PDB file of C-alpha atoms in Angstrom:
ATOM      1  CA  UNK Y  17      55.761 -26.855-180.764  1.00 53.00           C
ATOM      2  CA  UNK Y  18      59.505 -26.373-180.626  1.00 54.00           C
ATOM      3  CA  UNK Y  19      61.908 -26.952-177.736  1.00 59.00           C
ATOM      4  CA  UNK Y  20      62.322 -23.153-177.633  1.00 58.00           C
ATOM      5  CA  UNK Y  21      58.601 -22.531-177.216  1.00 56.00           C
ATOM      6  CA  UNK Y  22      58.514 -25.274-174.278  1.00 56.00           C
ATOM      7  CA  UNK Y  23      61.510 -23.564-172.491  1.00 54.00           C
ATOM      8  CA  UNK Y  24      59.550 -20.233-172.733  1.00 59.00           C
ATOM      9  CA  UNK Y  25      56.373 -21.811-171.233  1.00 54.00           C
ATOM     10  CA  UNK Y  26      58.270 -23.481-168.674  1.00 56.00           C
ATOM     11  CA  UNK Y  27      60.047 -20.284-167.651  1.00 59.00           C
ATOM     12  CA  UNK Y  28      56.695 -18.298-167.499  1.00 60.00           C
ATOM     13  CA  UNK Y  29      55.203 -20.937-165.348  1.00 64.00           C
ATOM     14  CA  UNK Y  30      58.148 -20.896-163.065  1.00 61.00           C
ATOM     15  CA  UNK Y  31      58.064 -16.985-162.948  1.00 65.00           C
ATOM     16  CA  UNK Y  32      54.325 -17.110-162.351  1.00 67.00           C
ATOM     17  CA  UNK Y  33      54.608 -19.834-159.501  1.00 69.00           C
ATOM     18  CA  UNK Y  34      57.602 -17.822-157.929  1.00 66.00           C
ATOM     19  CA  UNK Y  35      55.257 -14.776-158.053  1.00 72.00           C
ATOM     20  CA  UNK Y  36      52.433 -16.455-156.438  1.00 71.00           C
ATOM     21  CA  UNK Y  37      54.858 -17.925-153.708  1.00 70.00           C
ATOM     22  CA  UNK Y  38      56.279 -14.510-153.056  1.00 70.00           C
ATOM     23  CA  UNK Y  39      52.902 -12.992-152.756  1.00 69.00           C
ATOM     24  CA  UNK Y  40      51.539 -15.691-150.365  1.00 71.00           C
ATOM     25  CA  UNK Y  41      54.957 -14.994-148.392  1.00 71.00           C
ATOM     26  CA  UNK Y  42      54.304 -11.469-148.157  1.00 72.00           C
ATOM     27  CA  UNK Y  43      50.790 -12.026-147.116  1.00 70.00           C
ATOM     28  CA  UNK Y  44      51.843 -14.386-144.413  1.00 71.00           C
ATOM     29  CA  UNK Y  45      54.415 -11.871-143.190  1.00 75.00           C
ATOM     30  CA  UNK Y  46      51.793  -8.795-143.093  1.00 83.00           C
ATOM     31  CA  UNK Y  47      49.035 -10.693-141.394  1.00 86.00           C
ATOM     32  CA  UNK Y  48      48.449 -10.820-137.630  1.00 87.00           C
ATOM     33  CA  UNK Y  49      45.591 -12.012-135.511  1.00 88.00           C
ATOM     34  CA  UNK Y  50      45.181 -10.547-132.161  1.00 92.00           C
ATOM     35  CA  UNK Y  51      42.802 -11.961-129.634  1.00 92.00           C
ATOM     36  CA  UNK Y  52      40.429 -10.019-127.419  1.00 93.00           C
ATOM     37  CA  UNK Y  53      42.797  -9.568-124.682  1.00 93.00           C
ATOM     38  CA  UNK Y  54      45.609  -8.767-126.815  1.00 94.00           C
ATOM     39  CA  UNK Y  55      46.908  -5.554-128.325  1.00 94.00           C
ATOM     40  CA  UNK Y  56      49.733  -4.779-130.938  1.00 94.00           C
ATOM     41  CA  UNK Y  57      52.102  -1.883-130.476  1.00 94.00           C
ATOM     42  CA  UNK Y  58      53.089  -1.206-134.264  1.00 94.00           C
ATOM     43  CA  UNK Y  59      56.396   0.599-135.096  1.00 94.00           C
ATOM     44  CA  UNK Y  60      57.208   1.903-138.568  1.00 92.00           C
ATOM     45  CA  UNK Y  61      60.774   2.281-139.411  1.00 90.00           C
ATOM     46  CA  UNK Y  62      61.605   2.415-135.612  1.00 88.00           C
ATOM     47  CA  UNK Y  63      59.140   4.942-134.787  1.00 92.00           C
ATOM     48  CA  UNK Y  64      55.930   4.341-132.866  1.00 93.00           C
ATOM     49  CA  UNK Y  65      53.090   4.015-135.276  1.00 93.00           C
ATOM     50  CA  UNK Y  66      49.784   2.913-133.557  1.00 92.00           C
ATOM     51  CA  UNK Y  67      48.269   0.437-131.310  1.00 94.00           C
ATOM     52  CA  UNK Y  68      46.148  -2.197-133.162  1.00 91.00           C
ATOM     53  CA  UNK Y  69      43.797  -4.709-132.119  1.00 84.00           C
ATOM     54  CA  UNK Y  70      41.773  -6.868-131.540  1.00 90.00           C
ATOM     55  CA  UNK Y  71      41.099  -8.873-134.652  1.00 89.00           C
ATOM     56  CA  UNK Y  72      42.918  -9.033-138.153  1.00 89.00           C
ATOM     57  CA  UNK Y  73      45.960  -6.703-138.672  1.00 89.00           C
ATOM     58  CA  UNK Y  74      47.784  -6.037-141.732  1.00 88.00           C
ATOM     59  CA  UNK Y  75      51.491  -4.656-141.613  1.00 88.00           C
ATOM     60  CA  UNK Y  76      53.629  -3.635-144.200  1.00 86.00           C
ATOM     61  CA  UNK Y  77      56.478  -6.299-144.281  1.00 83.00           C
ATOM     62  CA  UNK Y  78      60.059  -5.051-143.466  1.00 82.00           C
ATOM     63  CA  UNK Y  79      58.687  -1.390-142.876  1.00 88.00           C
ATOM     64  CA  UNK Y  80      56.430  -2.384-139.809  1.00 89.00           C
ATOM     65  CA  UNK Y  81      57.016  -4.520-136.919  1.00 90.00           C
ATOM     66  CA  UNK Y  82      54.611  -5.230-133.933  1.00 92.00           C
ATOM     67  CA  UNK Y  83      55.030  -6.308-130.407  1.00 93.00           C
ATOM     68  CA  UNK Y  84      52.093  -8.103-128.665  1.00 93.00           C
ATOM     69  CA  UNK Y  85      50.842  -7.028-125.167  1.00 95.00           C
ATOM     70  CA  UNK Y  86      48.652  -9.052-122.770  1.00 94.00           C
ATOM     71  CA  UNK Y  87      46.045  -6.916-121.149  1.00 95.00           C
ATOM     72  CA  UNK Y  88      44.661  -9.670-118.721  1.00 95.00           C
ATOM     73  CA  UNK Y  89      45.178  -9.221-115.138  1.00 95.00           C
ATOM     74  CA  UNK Y  90      48.743 -10.730-114.019  1.00 95.00           C
ATOM     75  CA  UNK Y  91      49.188 -12.619-110.764  1.00 95.00           C
ATOM     76  CA  UNK Y  92      52.713 -11.978-109.490  1.00 93.00           C
ATOM     77  CA  UNK Y  93      54.344 -13.671-106.549  1.00 93.00           C
ATOM     78  CA  UNK Y  94      56.547 -11.510-104.390  1.00 92.00           C
ATOM     79  CA  UNK Y  95      59.403 -13.912-103.135  1.00 91.00           C
ATOM     80  CA  UNK Y  96      59.895 -13.656 -99.219  1.00 90.00           C
ATOM     81  CA  UNK Y  97      61.905 -10.452 -98.198  1.00 89.00           C
ATOM     82  CA  UNK Y  98      63.845  -9.773 -95.086  1.00 88.00           C
ATOM     83  CA  UNK Y  99      62.175  -6.869 -93.458  1.00 88.00           C
ATOM     84  CA  UNK Y 100      63.441  -5.188 -90.115  1.00 86.00           C
ATOM     85  CA  UNK Y 101      60.414  -3.555 -88.400  1.00 86.00           C
ATOM     86  CA  UNK Y 102      60.324  -0.071 -86.671  1.00 86.00           C
ATOM     87  CA  UNK Y 103      60.886  -1.919 -83.572  1.00 82.00           C
ATOM     88  CA  UNK Y 104      63.953  -3.748 -84.560  1.00 83.00           C
ATOM     89  CA  UNK Y 105      62.210  -6.948 -85.312  1.00 82.00           C
ATOM     90  CA  UNK Y 106      63.528  -9.109 -88.143  1.00 84.00           C
ATOM     91  CA  UNK Y 107      60.831 -11.073 -90.250  1.00 88.00           C
ATOM     92  CA  UNK Y 108      60.386 -12.654 -93.494  1.00 90.00           C
ATOM     93  CA  UNK Y 109      57.414 -11.435 -95.721  1.00 92.00           C
ATOM     94  CA  UNK Y 110      56.121 -12.376 -98.967  1.00 92.00           C
ATOM     95  CA  UNK Y 111      53.126 -11.105-100.830  1.00 93.00           C
ATOM     96  CA  UNK Y 112      51.133 -11.438-104.093  1.00 95.00           C
ATOM     97  CA  UNK Y 113      50.608  -8.678-106.538  1.00 94.00           C
ATOM     98  CA  UNK Y 114      47.609  -8.240-108.929  1.00 96.00           C
ATOM     99  CA  UNK Y 115      48.205  -5.781-111.902  1.00 96.00           C
ATOM    100  CA  UNK Y 116      47.296  -5.290-115.566  1.00 95.00           C
ATOM    101  CA  UNK Y 117      48.458  -3.251-118.809  1.00 95.00           C
ATOM    102  CA  UNK Y 118      46.202  -0.401-119.258  1.00 95.00           C
ATOM    103  CA  UNK Y 119      48.547   1.575-121.732  1.00 95.00           C
ATOM    104  CA  UNK Y 120      50.248  -0.851-124.101  1.00 95.00           C
ATOM    105  CA  UNK Y 121      52.334   2.152-125.633  1.00 94.00           C
ATOM    106  CA  UNK Y 122      53.796   3.090-122.645  1.00 95.00           C
ATOM    107  CA  UNK Y 123      54.225  -0.371-121.210  1.00 95.00           C
ATOM    108  CA  UNK Y 124      56.448  -1.103-124.153  1.00 94.00           C
ATOM    109  CA  UNK Y 125      58.170   2.201-124.923  1.00 94.00           C
ATOM    110  CA  UNK Y 126      58.742   3.457-121.304  1.00 93.00           C
ATOM    111  CA  UNK Y 127      60.316   0.065-119.755  1.00 93.00           C
ATOM    112  CA  UNK Y 128      62.438  -2.672-121.384  1.00 91.00           C
ATOM    113  CA  UNK Y 129      60.474  -5.423-119.398  1.00 92.00           C
ATOM    114  CA  UNK Y 130      57.360  -4.070-117.448  1.00 93.00           C
ATOM    115  CA  UNK Y 131      57.050  -7.555-115.720  1.00 93.00           C
ATOM    116  CA  UNK Y 132      60.597  -7.737-114.495  1.00 94.00           C
ATOM    117  CA  UNK Y 133      60.419  -4.161-113.556  1.00 94.00           C
ATOM    118  CA  UNK Y 134      57.138  -4.448-111.484  1.00 94.00           C
ATOM    119  CA  UNK Y 135      58.565  -7.432-109.646  1.00 93.00           C
ATOM    120  CA  UNK Y 136      61.582  -5.663-108.681  1.00 94.00           C
ATOM    121  CA  UNK Y 137      59.592  -2.574-107.699  1.00 94.00           C
ATOM    122  CA  UNK Y 138      57.275  -4.644-105.546  1.00 94.00           C
ATOM    123  CA  UNK Y 139      59.927  -6.197-103.550  1.00 93.00           C
ATOM    124  CA  UNK Y 140      61.821  -3.028-102.844  1.00 93.00           C
ATOM    125  CA  UNK Y 141      58.421  -1.280-102.050  1.00 94.00           C
ATOM    126  CA  UNK Y 142      57.486  -4.186 -99.631  1.00 92.00           C
ATOM    127  CA  UNK Y 143      60.637  -3.786 -97.555  1.00 91.00           C
ATOM    128  CA  UNK Y 144      60.391  -0.212 -97.522  1.00 91.00           C
ATOM    129  CA  UNK Y 145      56.742   0.140 -96.391  1.00 92.00           C
ATOM    130  CA  UNK Y 146      56.645  -2.615 -94.031  1.00 91.00           C
ATOM    131  CA  UNK Y 147      59.973  -1.291 -92.268  1.00 89.00           C
ATOM    132  CA  UNK Y 148      58.207   1.935 -91.245  1.00 90.00           C
ATOM    133  CA  UNK Y 149      55.718  -0.288 -89.012  1.00 89.00           C
ATOM    134  CA  UNK Y 150      56.027  -2.310 -86.115  1.00 86.00           C
ATOM    135  CA  UNK Y 151      55.559  -5.992 -85.727  1.00 83.00           C
ATOM    136  CA  UNK Y 152      52.212  -5.689 -84.212  1.00 82.00           C
ATOM    137  CA  UNK Y 153      51.037  -3.719 -87.036  1.00 85.00           C
ATOM    138  CA  UNK Y 154      52.146  -6.329 -89.651  1.00 86.00           C
ATOM    139  CA  UNK Y 155      50.395  -9.104 -87.643  1.00 83.00           C
ATOM    140  CA  UNK Y 156      47.081  -7.062 -86.902  1.00 85.00           C
ATOM    141  CA  UNK Y 157      46.878  -4.463 -89.603  1.00 88.00           C
ATOM    142  CA  UNK Y 158      47.530  -6.195 -92.683  1.00 89.00           C
ATOM    143  CA  UNK Y 159      44.549  -4.905 -94.508  1.00 91.00           C
ATOM    144  CA  UNK Y 160      45.798  -1.357 -94.084  1.00 91.00           C
ATOM    145  CA  UNK Y 161      49.394  -2.343 -94.948  1.00 92.00           C
ATOM    146  CA  UNK Y 162      47.976  -3.832 -98.187  1.00 93.00           C
ATOM    147  CA  UNK Y 163      46.415  -0.587 -99.230  1.00 93.00           C
ATOM    148  CA  UNK Y 164      49.606   1.467 -98.369  1.00 92.00           C
ATOM    149  CA  UNK Y 165      51.637  -1.109-100.687  1.00 93.00           C
ATOM    150  CA  UNK Y 166      48.992  -0.942-103.423  1.00 94.00           C
ATOM    151  CA  UNK Y 167      48.967   2.972-103.415  1.00 93.00           C
ATOM    152  CA  UNK Y 168      52.563   3.172-103.556  1.00 93.00           C
ATOM    153  CA  UNK Y 169      53.345   0.917-106.540  1.00 94.00           C
ATOM    154  CA  UNK Y 170      50.223   2.227-108.492  1.00 93.00           C
ATOM    155  CA  UNK Y 171      51.584   5.685-108.230  1.00 93.00           C
ATOM    156  CA  UNK Y 172      55.108   4.569-109.528  1.00 93.00           C
ATOM    157  CA  UNK Y 173      53.897   2.105-112.209  1.00 94.00           C
ATOM    158  CA  UNK Y 174      51.491   4.423-113.748  1.00 92.00           C
ATOM    159  CA  UNK Y 175      54.204   6.062-115.925  1.00 93.00           C
ATOM    160  CA  UNK Y 176      54.678   2.460-117.390  1.00 94.00           C
ATOM    161  CA  UNK Y 177      51.040   2.073-118.182  1.00 94.00           C
ATOM    162  CA  UNK Y 178      50.430  -0.343-115.561  1.00 95.00           C
ATOM    163  CA  UNK Y 179      47.588  -0.364-113.052  1.00 95.00           C
ATOM    164  CA  UNK Y 180      48.089  -2.104-109.708  1.00 95.00           C
ATOM    165  CA  UNK Y 181      44.757  -3.416-108.543  1.00 93.00           C
ATOM    166  CA  UNK Y 182      45.580  -5.350-105.449  1.00 93.00           C
ATOM    167  CA  UNK Y 183      48.221  -6.449-102.997  1.00 94.00           C
ATOM    168  CA  UNK Y 184      47.849  -9.077-100.452  1.00 93.00           C
ATOM    169  CA  UNK Y 185      50.531  -9.971 -97.644  1.00 92.00           C
ATOM    170  CA  UNK Y 186      50.541 -13.860 -97.497  1.00 89.00           C
ATOM    171  CA  UNK Y 187      53.002 -14.720 -94.698  1.00 87.00           C
ATOM    172  CA  UNK Y 188      54.768 -13.074 -92.093  1.00 86.00           C
ATOM    173  CA  UNK Y 189      57.534 -15.442 -90.784  1.00 83.00           C
ATOM    174  CA  UNK Y 190      59.292 -14.883 -87.320  1.00 79.00           C
ATOM    175  CA  UNK Y 191      62.109 -16.740 -85.894  1.00 72.00           C
ATOM    176  CA  UNK Y 192      61.335 -19.394 -83.342  1.00 69.00           C
ATOM    177  CA  UNK Y 193      62.868 -17.449 -80.623  1.00 61.00           C
ATOM    178  CA  UNK Y 194      60.646 -14.437 -81.303  1.00 61.00           C
ATOM    179  CA  UNK Y 195      57.736 -16.702 -81.498  1.00 56.00           C
ATOM    180  CA  UNK Y 196      58.621 -17.917 -78.098  1.00 63.00           C
ATOM    181  CA  UNK Y 197      58.854 -14.225 -76.873  1.00 63.00           C
ATOM    182  CA  UNK Y 198      55.597 -13.542 -78.442  1.00 63.00           C
ATOM    183  CA  UNK Y 199      53.907 -16.247 -76.599  1.00 61.00           C
ATOM    184  CA  UNK Y 200      55.370 -15.138 -73.214  1.00 70.00           C
ATOM    185  CA  UNK Y 201      54.157 -11.690 -73.931  1.00 68.00           C
ATOM    186  CA  UNK Y 202      50.595 -12.799 -74.770  1.00 68.00           C
ATOM    187  CA  UNK Y 203      50.636 -14.969 -71.545  1.00 70.00           C
ATOM    188  CA  UNK Y 204      51.740 -11.831 -69.398  1.00 75.00           C
ATOM    189  CA  UNK Y 205      49.142  -9.776 -71.059  1.00 74.00           C
ATOM    190  CA  UNK Y 206      46.431 -12.555 -70.220  1.00 76.00           C
ATOM    191  CA  UNK Y 207      47.713 -12.579 -66.666  1.00 80.00           C
ATOM    192  CA  UNK Y 208      47.492  -8.894 -66.459  1.00 82.00           C
ATOM    193  CA  UNK Y 209      44.032  -8.668 -67.758  1.00 83.00           C
ATOM    194  CA  UNK Y 210      42.832 -11.324 -65.225  1.00 81.00           C
ATOM    195  CA  UNK Y 211      44.258  -9.352 -62.417  1.00 84.00           C
ATOM    196  CA  UNK Y 212      42.517  -6.278 -63.416  1.00 85.00           C
ATOM    197  CA  UNK Y 213      39.266  -7.898 -63.875  1.00 87.00           C
ATOM    198  CA  UNK Y 214      39.604  -9.557 -60.420  1.00 84.00           C
ATOM    199  CA  UNK Y 215      40.630  -6.280 -58.892  1.00 84.00           C
ATOM    200  CA  UNK Y 216      37.738  -4.436 -60.311  1.00 85.00           C
ATOM    201  CA  UNK Y 217      35.403  -7.109 -59.140  1.00 83.00           C
ATOM    202  CA  UNK Y 218      36.664  -6.628 -55.712  1.00 81.00           C
ATOM    203  CA  UNK Y 219      36.444  -3.112 -55.755  1.00 81.00           C
ATOM    204  CA  UNK Y 220      32.828  -3.371 -56.745  1.00 84.00           C
ATOM    205  CA  UNK Y 221      32.100  -5.994 -54.294  1.00 80.00           C
ATOM    206  CA  UNK Y 222      33.620  -3.785 -51.333  1.00 80.00           C
ATOM    207  CA  UNK Y 223      31.353  -0.881 -52.902  1.00 78.00           C
ATOM    208  CA  UNK Y 224      28.380  -2.825 -52.494  1.00 77.00           C
ATOM    209  CA  UNK Y 225      29.339  -4.149 -49.038  1.00 73.00           C
ATOM    210  CA  UNK Y 226      29.722  -0.372 -47.810  1.00 79.00           C
ATOM    211  CA  UNK Y 227      26.395   0.454 -49.076  1.00 75.00           C
ATOM    212  CA  UNK Y 228      24.885  -2.473 -47.450  1.00 70.00           C
ATOM    213  CA  UNK Y 229      26.481  -1.703 -44.236  1.00 69.00           C
ATOM    214  CA  UNK Y 230      25.236   1.849 -44.512  1.00 71.00           C
ATOM    215  CA  UNK Y 231      21.511   0.658 -45.078  1.00 68.00           C
ATOM    216  CA  UNK Y 232      21.668  -1.887 -41.978  1.00 63.00           C
ATOM    217  CA  UNK Y 233      23.119   0.805 -39.923  1.00 68.00           C
ATOM    218  CA  UNK Y 234      20.308   3.124 -40.586  1.00 67.00           C
ATOM    219  CA  UNK Y 235      17.518   0.711 -40.018  1.00 63.00           C
ATOM    220  CA  UNK Y 236      17.236  -0.770 -36.558  1.00 61.00           C
ATOM    221  CA  UNK Y 237      15.323  -3.747 -37.425  1.00 60.00           C
ATOM    222  CA  UNK Y 238      17.235  -4.540 -40.606  1.00 61.00           C
ATOM    223  CA  UNK Y 239      20.307  -6.061 -38.755  1.00 60.00           C
ATOM    224  CA  UNK Y 240      17.872  -8.583 -36.952  1.00 60.00           C
ATOM    225  CA  UNK Y 241      16.222  -9.393 -40.184  1.00 62.00           C
ATOM    226  CA  UNK Y 242      19.607 -10.113 -41.510  1.00 64.00           C
ATOM    227  CA  UNK Y 243      20.662 -12.057 -38.653  1.00 62.00           C
ATOM    228  CA  UNK Y 244      17.645 -14.391 -38.960  1.00 60.00           C
ATOM    229  CA  UNK Y 245      18.116 -14.764 -42.711  1.00 64.00           C
ATOM    230  CA  UNK Y 246      21.602 -15.883 -42.140  1.00 66.00           C
ATOM    231  CA  UNK Y 247      20.350 -18.555 -39.405  1.00 61.00           C
ATOM    232  CA  UNK Y 248      17.693 -19.847 -41.899  1.00 63.00           C
ATOM    233  CA  UNK Y 249      20.596 -20.237 -44.531  1.00 67.00           C
ATOM    234  CA  UNK Y 250      23.032 -22.206 -42.194  1.00 62.00           C
ATOM    235  CA  UNK Y 251      20.090 -24.331 -40.814  1.00 64.00           C
ATOM    236  CA  UNK Y 252      19.937 -26.154 -44.207  1.00 63.00           C
ATOM    237  CA  UNK Y 253      23.213 -27.558 -43.637  1.00 60.00           C
ATOM    238  CA  UNK Y 254      22.663 -30.447 -41.370  1.00 61.00           C
ATOM    239  CA  UNK Y 255      26.336 -31.123 -40.655  1.00 61.00           C
ATOM    240  CA  UNK Y 256      26.657 -27.606 -39.109  1.00 60.00           C
ATOM    241  CA  UNK Y 257      26.607 -26.800 -35.375  1.00 64.00           C
ATOM    242  CA  UNK Y 258      24.767 -23.508 -34.694  1.00 61.00           C
ATOM    243  CA  UNK Y 259      25.544 -21.563 -31.632  1.00 63.00           C
ATOM    244  CA  UNK Y 260      22.810 -19.010 -30.742  1.00 58.00           C
ATOM    245  CA  UNK Y 261      24.158 -15.905 -29.087  1.00 61.00           C
ATOM    246  CA  UNK Y 262      21.754 -14.218 -26.418  1.00 56.00           C
ATOM    247  CA  UNK Y 263      21.094 -10.728 -27.412  1.00 58.00           C
ATOM    248  CA  UNK Y 264      22.322  -8.142 -25.109  1.00 56.00           C
ATOM    249  CA  UNK Y 265      18.959  -6.425 -24.396  1.00 56.00           C
ATOM    250  CA  UNK Y 266      18.046  -9.617 -22.709  1.00 51.00           C
ATOM    251  CA  UNK Y 267      21.145  -9.997 -20.722  1.00 54.00           C
ATOM    252  CA  UNK Y 268      20.689  -6.418 -19.520  1.00 60.00           C
ATOM    253  CA  UNK Y 269      17.248  -6.870 -18.526  1.00 58.00           C
ATOM    254  CA  UNK Y 270      18.127 -10.075 -16.431  1.00 55.00           C
ATOM    255  CA  UNK Y 271      20.903  -8.262 -14.768  1.00 58.00           C
ATOM    256  CA  UNK Y 272      18.787  -5.503 -13.623  1.00 61.00           C
ATOM    257  CA  UNK Y 273      16.170  -7.902 -12.132  1.00 60.00           C
ATOM    258  CA  UNK Y 274      18.805  -9.721 -10.289  1.00 56.00           C
ATOM    259  CA  UNK Y 275      20.260  -6.373  -8.769  1.00 55.00           C
ATOM    260  CA  UNK Y 276      16.707  -5.680  -7.278  1.00 54.00           C
TER     261      UNK Y 276
END
C-alpha cells in the first residue's frame, strides 16, 4: 500500500469522523427534554410556531428556538408598601401572591418578563385597593380585601396568560403613636359599653321595682308579708340591732280606748 493510498484512507477517516461529530452536534442542538410541569414556546425564524411539551422535543437548529415556561404555582412576596387609608392613616402593608402561567404563548409574547411585571402590578394594586378603605377595614376585613385585590390582579394579568389564584395580606404595621391612639380608643369603647350595660341594668331593675310596688299596693296583706320576710332576713345577722315599729292600727285603737 502506497503513501498516497494511506493519505486517502486517512482523509476518508477524518471526513467520516468529522461528519459523525457534526451529526452528533446537530442532534444535541435539536433535542430538548421538557419536564411534566414545563412547556416550550417554539419560534421559527422569529415567528411563533407552537407550544411543545412535555417530553422529548426536536428542533431544527438555527431555524427554530425555544423558550422554557414553568407552569407551577409561583409564590411571590410583595414587599412592604406605604399605604394611606381613606381616613388618612399611614400604614405599611405587605402581602404574598400565588399565581401560575396558564397560557405560555401569551406569557412570553405579551410581556417581556411576566414575573417582574406581576410583582410591580401587585405592589401598585395593593396600594390602590387598600387606599380606598379605612384602617378598621384593613385590620378586621382582611378576607374581603384579599378577594378584592385578587380579582383586580386576575383581571389585569389575564392578558398575559397568568392566573392569580390567591392573595394574602400578611402584616399591617402602624406607627407607635397610632398604636397608642388605637389602644386609647379601644379602652374608651370598653368603658362606654360598660356604662351602657350598667345603665341598662339600672333601667331594668327600676322597671321591676316599679312592678313590685304596684303589686304590693294592690294587695293589702302583701306589704305585711314583705315586712315579715325582711325581718326574717335581718334576724339571720346576729350583729344587727332590730327595732320593731308598732303598727299604726294598734296605736289608733289604744288612743281610742284612753279617750273613753
